[in-house]
């Protein structure tokens, strides 16, 4: 619920900023009309530069807002709900998650490396060989 509220707040802020940019663009367009009427190239160049800078500012603000919205919605999802969803999908498709899934822990936490698991599998055959040798003697 909090993530939805954050997303709505972000969208409202984006709409307000877009309104501000639209208002300033109206002023630029009026300036362009005056420049075109007088055909003063220096004034026309200055207005175009201002127009380009406002579009660059808009692009930066848009990227920031999109990043903020993506970050708030991605980080606010509880891990328990994700695990429940994965379990539900696995049950619907008759998949077995196994112990490795439950022992893996949350994303971003340390998981057993390939070298650790290889060491464990090598230790098991050595134990079996020792037991076999003990039985033969």
PDB file of C-alpha atoms in Angstrom:
ATOM      1  CA  UNK A   1       0.000   0.000   0.000  1.00  0.00           C
ATOM      2  CA  UNK A   2       2.844   2.367   0.861  1.00  0.00           C
ATOM      3  CA  UNK A   3       4.547   1.716  -2.461  1.00  0.00           C
ATOM      4  CA  UNK A   4       1.348   2.531  -4.328  1.00  0.00           C
ATOM      5  CA  UNK A   5       1.012   5.750  -2.362  1.00  0.00           C
ATOM      6  CA  UNK A   6       4.641   6.650  -3.117  1.00  0.00           C
ATOM      7  CA  UNK A   7       4.089   5.930  -6.802  1.00  0.00           C
ATOM      8  CA  UNK A   8       0.984   8.172  -6.837  1.00  0.00           C
ATOM      9  CA  UNK A   9       2.904  10.978  -5.095  1.00  0.00           C
ATOM     10  CA  UNK A  10       5.697  10.668  -7.631  1.00  0.00           C
ATOM     11  CA  UNK A  11       3.258  10.841 -10.518  1.00  0.00           C
ATOM     12  CA  UNK A  12       1.587  13.919  -9.053  1.00  0.00           C
ATOM     13  CA  UNK A  13       4.988  15.587  -8.644  1.00  0.00           C
ATOM     14  CA  UNK A  14       5.801  14.720 -12.245  1.00  0.00           C
ATOM     15  CA  UNK A  15       2.523  16.247 -13.425  1.00  0.00           C
ATOM     16  CA  UNK A  16       3.212  19.443 -11.471  1.00  0.00           C
ATOM     17  CA  UNK A  17       6.691  19.737 -12.938  1.00  0.00           C
ATOM     18  CA  UNK A  18       5.380  19.054 -16.437  1.00  0.00           C
ATOM     19  CA  UNK A  19       2.866  21.864 -15.927  1.00  0.00           C
ATOM     20  CA  UNK A  20       5.711  24.198 -14.906  1.00  0.00           C
ATOM     21  CA  UNK A  21       7.696  23.226 -18.003  1.00  0.00           C
ATOM     22  CA  UNK A  22       4.639  23.749 -20.197  1.00  0.00           C
ATOM     23  CA  UNK A  23       4.143  27.224 -18.729  1.00  0.00           C
ATOM     24  CA  UNK A  24       7.758  28.174 -19.368  1.00  0.00           C
ATOM     25  CA  UNK A  25       7.534  26.742 -22.901  1.00  0.00           C
ATOM     26  CA  UNK A  26       4.588  29.053 -23.554  1.00  0.00           C
ATOM     27  CA  UNK A  27       6.851  31.966 -22.712  1.00  0.00           C
ATOM     28  CA  UNK A  28       9.526  30.639 -25.049  1.00  0.00           C
ATOM     29  CA  UNK A  29       7.040  30.264 -27.875  1.00  0.00           C
ATOM     30  CA  UNK A  30       5.877  33.865 -27.368  1.00  0.00           C
ATOM     31  CA  UNK A  31       9.504  34.934 -27.505  1.00  0.00           C
ATOM     32  CA  UNK A  32       9.971  32.951 -30.706  1.00  0.00           C
ATOM     33  CA  UNK A  33       6.960  34.696 -32.262  1.00  0.00           C
ATOM     34  CA  UNK A  34       8.455  38.102 -31.433  1.00  0.00           C
ATOM     35  CA  UNK A  35      11.842  37.016 -32.788  1.00  0.00           C
ATOM     36  CA  UNK A  36      10.365  35.711 -36.022  1.00  0.00           C
ATOM     37  CA  UNK A  37       8.427  38.937 -36.471  1.00  0.00           C
ATOM     38  CA  UNK A  38      11.534  41.051 -36.145  1.00  0.00           C
ATOM     39  CA  UNK A  39      13.792  38.428 -37.803  1.00  0.00           C
ATOM     40  CA  UNK A  40      16.607  39.333 -35.423  1.00  0.00           C
ATOM     41  CA  UNK A  41      18.944  36.349 -35.769  1.00  0.00           C
ATOM     42  CA  UNK A  42      20.752  36.963 -32.468  1.00  0.00           C
ATOM     43  CA  UNK A  43      17.496  37.093 -30.540  1.00  0.00           C
ATOM     44  CA  UNK A  44      16.213  34.014 -32.379  1.00  0.00           C
ATOM     45  CA  UNK A  45      19.399  32.135 -31.494  1.00  0.00           C
ATOM     46  CA  UNK A  46      19.074  33.098 -27.811  1.00  0.00           C
ATOM     47  CA  UNK A  47      15.456  31.927 -27.686  1.00  0.00           C
ATOM     48  CA  UNK A  48      16.343  28.624 -29.346  1.00  0.00           C
ATOM     49  CA  UNK A  49      19.167  28.059 -26.860  1.00  0.00           C
ATOM     50  CA  UNK A  50      16.781  28.688 -23.985  1.00  0.00           C
ATOM     51  CA  UNK A  51      14.282  26.284 -25.546  1.00  0.00           C
ATOM     52  CA  UNK A  52      16.937  23.547 -25.853  1.00  0.00           C
ATOM     53  CA  UNK A  53      18.103  24.027 -22.272  1.00  0.00           C
ATOM     54  CA  UNK A  54      14.542  23.687 -20.981  1.00  0.00           C
ATOM     55  CA  UNK A  55      14.116  20.445 -22.916  1.00  0.00           C
ATOM     56  CA  UNK A  56      17.364  19.137 -21.440  1.00  0.00           C
ATOM     57  CA  UNK A  57      16.120  20.045 -17.957  1.00  0.00           C
ATOM     58  CA  UNK A  58      12.863  18.255 -18.671  1.00  0.00           C
ATOM     59  CA  UNK A  59      14.754  15.156 -19.786  1.00  0.00           C
ATOM     60  CA  UNK A  60      16.849  15.113 -16.606  1.00  0.00           C
ATOM     61  CA  UNK A  61      13.784  15.579 -14.397  1.00  0.00           C
ATOM     62  CA  UNK A  62      11.909  12.835 -16.235  1.00  0.00           C
ATOM     63  CA  UNK A  63      14.777  10.376 -15.845  1.00  0.00           C
ATOM     64  CA  UNK A  64      15.073  11.220 -12.147  1.00  0.00           C
ATOM     65  CA  UNK A  65      11.356  10.699 -11.533  1.00  0.00           C
ATOM     66  CA  UNK A  66      11.310   7.417 -13.442  1.00  0.00           C
ATOM     67  CA  UNK A  67      14.303   6.192 -11.458  1.00  0.00           C
ATOM     68  CA  UNK A  68      12.700   7.216  -8.176  1.00  0.00           C
ATOM     69  CA  UNK A  69       9.419   5.522  -9.053  1.00  0.00           C
ATOM     70  CA  UNK A  70      11.162   2.321 -10.115  1.00  0.00           C
ATOM     71  CA  UNK A  71      13.275   2.297  -6.959  1.00  0.00           C
ATOM     72  CA  UNK A  72      10.321   2.790  -4.617  1.00  0.00           C
ATOM     73  CA  UNK A  73       8.188   0.112  -6.217  1.00  0.00           C
ATOM     74  CA  UNK A  74      11.039  -2.406  -6.509  1.00  0.00           C
ATOM     75  CA  UNK A  75      12.352  -2.075  -2.965  1.00  0.00           C
ATOM     76  CA  UNK A  76       9.007  -1.976  -1.218  1.00  0.00           C
ATOM     77  CA  UNK A  77       7.883  -5.468  -2.200  1.00  0.00           C
ATOM     78  CA  UNK A  78       8.086  -7.710   0.889  1.00  0.00           C
ATOM     79  CA  UNK A  79      10.225 -10.836   0.496  1.00  0.00           C
ATOM     80  CA  UNK A  80       7.507 -12.983   2.069  1.00  0.00           C
ATOM     81  CA  UNK A  81       5.053 -12.054  -0.669  1.00  0.00           C
ATOM     82  CA  UNK A  82       7.619 -12.876  -3.333  1.00  0.00           C
ATOM     83  CA  UNK A  83       8.277 -16.280  -1.746  1.00  0.00           C
ATOM     84  CA  UNK A  84       4.546 -16.956  -1.508  1.00  0.00           C
ATOM     85  CA  UNK A  85       4.077 -16.050  -5.181  1.00  0.00           C
ATOM     86  CA  UNK A  86       6.948 -18.310  -6.250  1.00  0.00           C
ATOM     87  CA  UNK A  87       5.488 -21.152  -4.198  1.00  0.00           C
ATOM     88  CA  UNK A  88       2.032 -20.592  -5.688  1.00  0.00           C
ATOM     89  CA  UNK A  89       3.372 -20.645  -9.247  1.00  0.00           C
ATOM     90  CA  UNK A  90       5.397 -23.777  -8.459  1.00  0.00           C
ATOM     91  CA  UNK A  91       2.288 -25.500  -7.049  1.00  0.00           C
ATOM     92  CA  UNK A  92       0.179 -24.529 -10.066  1.00  0.00           C
ATOM     93  CA  UNK A  93       2.779 -25.969 -12.445  1.00  0.00           C
ATOM     94  CA  UNK A  94       3.596 -29.053 -10.356  1.00  0.00           C
ATOM     95  CA  UNK A  95       7.194 -27.953  -9.779  1.00  0.00           C
ATOM     96  CA  UNK A  96       9.318 -28.952  -6.818  1.00  0.00           C
ATOM     97  CA  UNK A  97      11.387 -26.169  -5.341  1.00  0.00           C
ATOM     98  CA  UNK A  98      13.427 -28.447  -3.098  1.00  0.00           C
ATOM     99  CA  UNK A  99      15.534 -27.638  -0.092  1.00  0.00           C
ATOM    100  CA  UNK A 100      18.007 -25.579  -2.109  1.00  0.00           C
ATOM    101  CA  UNK A 101      15.318 -22.948  -2.668  1.00  0.00           C
ATOM    102  CA  UNK A 102      14.335 -22.672   0.975  1.00  0.00           C
ATOM    103  CA  UNK A 103      17.968 -22.567   2.089  1.00  0.00           C
ATOM    104  CA  UNK A 104      18.948 -19.973  -0.524  1.00  0.00           C
ATOM    105  CA  UNK A 105      17.611 -17.136   1.596  1.00  0.00           C
ATOM    106  CA  UNK A 106      16.654 -13.685   0.382  1.00  0.00           C
ATOM    107  CA  UNK A 107      18.142 -12.147  -2.727  1.00  0.00           C
ATOM    108  CA  UNK A 108      21.386 -10.338  -2.099  1.00  0.00           C
ATOM    109  CA  UNK A 109      22.447 -12.590   0.755  1.00  0.00           C
ATOM    110  CA  UNK A 110      25.412 -14.943   0.555  1.00  0.00           C
ATOM    111  CA  UNK A 111      24.632 -18.243  -1.097  1.00  0.00           C
ATOM    112  CA  UNK A 112      26.872 -21.294  -1.173  1.00  0.00           C
ATOM    113  CA  UNK A 113      29.435 -20.995  -3.912  1.00  0.00           C
ATOM    114  CA  UNK A 114      30.208 -23.657  -6.492  1.00  0.00           C
ATOM    115  CA  UNK A 115      33.551 -24.393  -4.832  1.00  0.00           C
ATOM    116  CA  UNK A 116      31.893 -25.045  -1.457  1.00  0.00           C
ATOM    117  CA  UNK A 117      29.353 -27.427  -2.978  1.00  0.00           C
ATOM    118  CA  UNK A 118      32.113 -29.218  -4.942  1.00  0.00           C
ATOM    119  CA  UNK A 119      34.103 -29.721  -1.719  1.00  0.00           C
ATOM    120  CA  UNK A 120      31.069 -31.264  -0.047  1.00  0.00           C
ATOM    121  CA  UNK A 121      30.480 -33.683  -2.937  1.00  0.00           C
ATOM    122  CA  UNK A 122      34.158 -34.713  -2.949  1.00  0.00           C
ATOM    123  CA  UNK A 123      34.053 -35.417   0.782  1.00  0.00           C
ATOM    124  CA  UNK A 124      31.138 -37.834   0.365  1.00  0.00           C
ATOM    125  CA  UNK A 125      32.918 -40.270  -2.033  1.00  0.00           C
ATOM    126  CA  UNK A 126      35.987 -40.279   0.232  1.00  0.00           C
ATOM    127  CA  UNK A 127      33.795 -41.297   3.152  1.00  0.00           C
ATOM    128  CA  UNK A 128      32.205 -44.044   1.051  1.00  0.00           C
ATOM    129  CA  UNK A 129      35.592 -45.360  -0.028  1.00  0.00           C
ATOM    130  CA  UNK A 130      36.783 -45.425   3.565  1.00  0.00           C
ATOM    131  CA  UNK A 131      33.709 -47.347   4.647  1.00  0.00           C
ATOM    132  CA  UNK A 132      34.111 -49.799   1.756  1.00  0.00           C
ATOM    133  CA  UNK A 133      37.752 -50.372   2.648  1.00  0.00           C
ATOM    134  CA  UNK A 134      36.754 -50.942   6.281  1.00  0.00           C
ATOM    135  CA  UNK A 135      34.158 -53.522   5.238  1.00  0.00           C
ATOM    136  CA  UNK A 136      36.629 -55.411   3.037  1.00  0.00           C
ATOM    137  CA  UNK A 137      39.163 -55.801   5.806  1.00  0.00           C
TER     138      UNK A 137
END
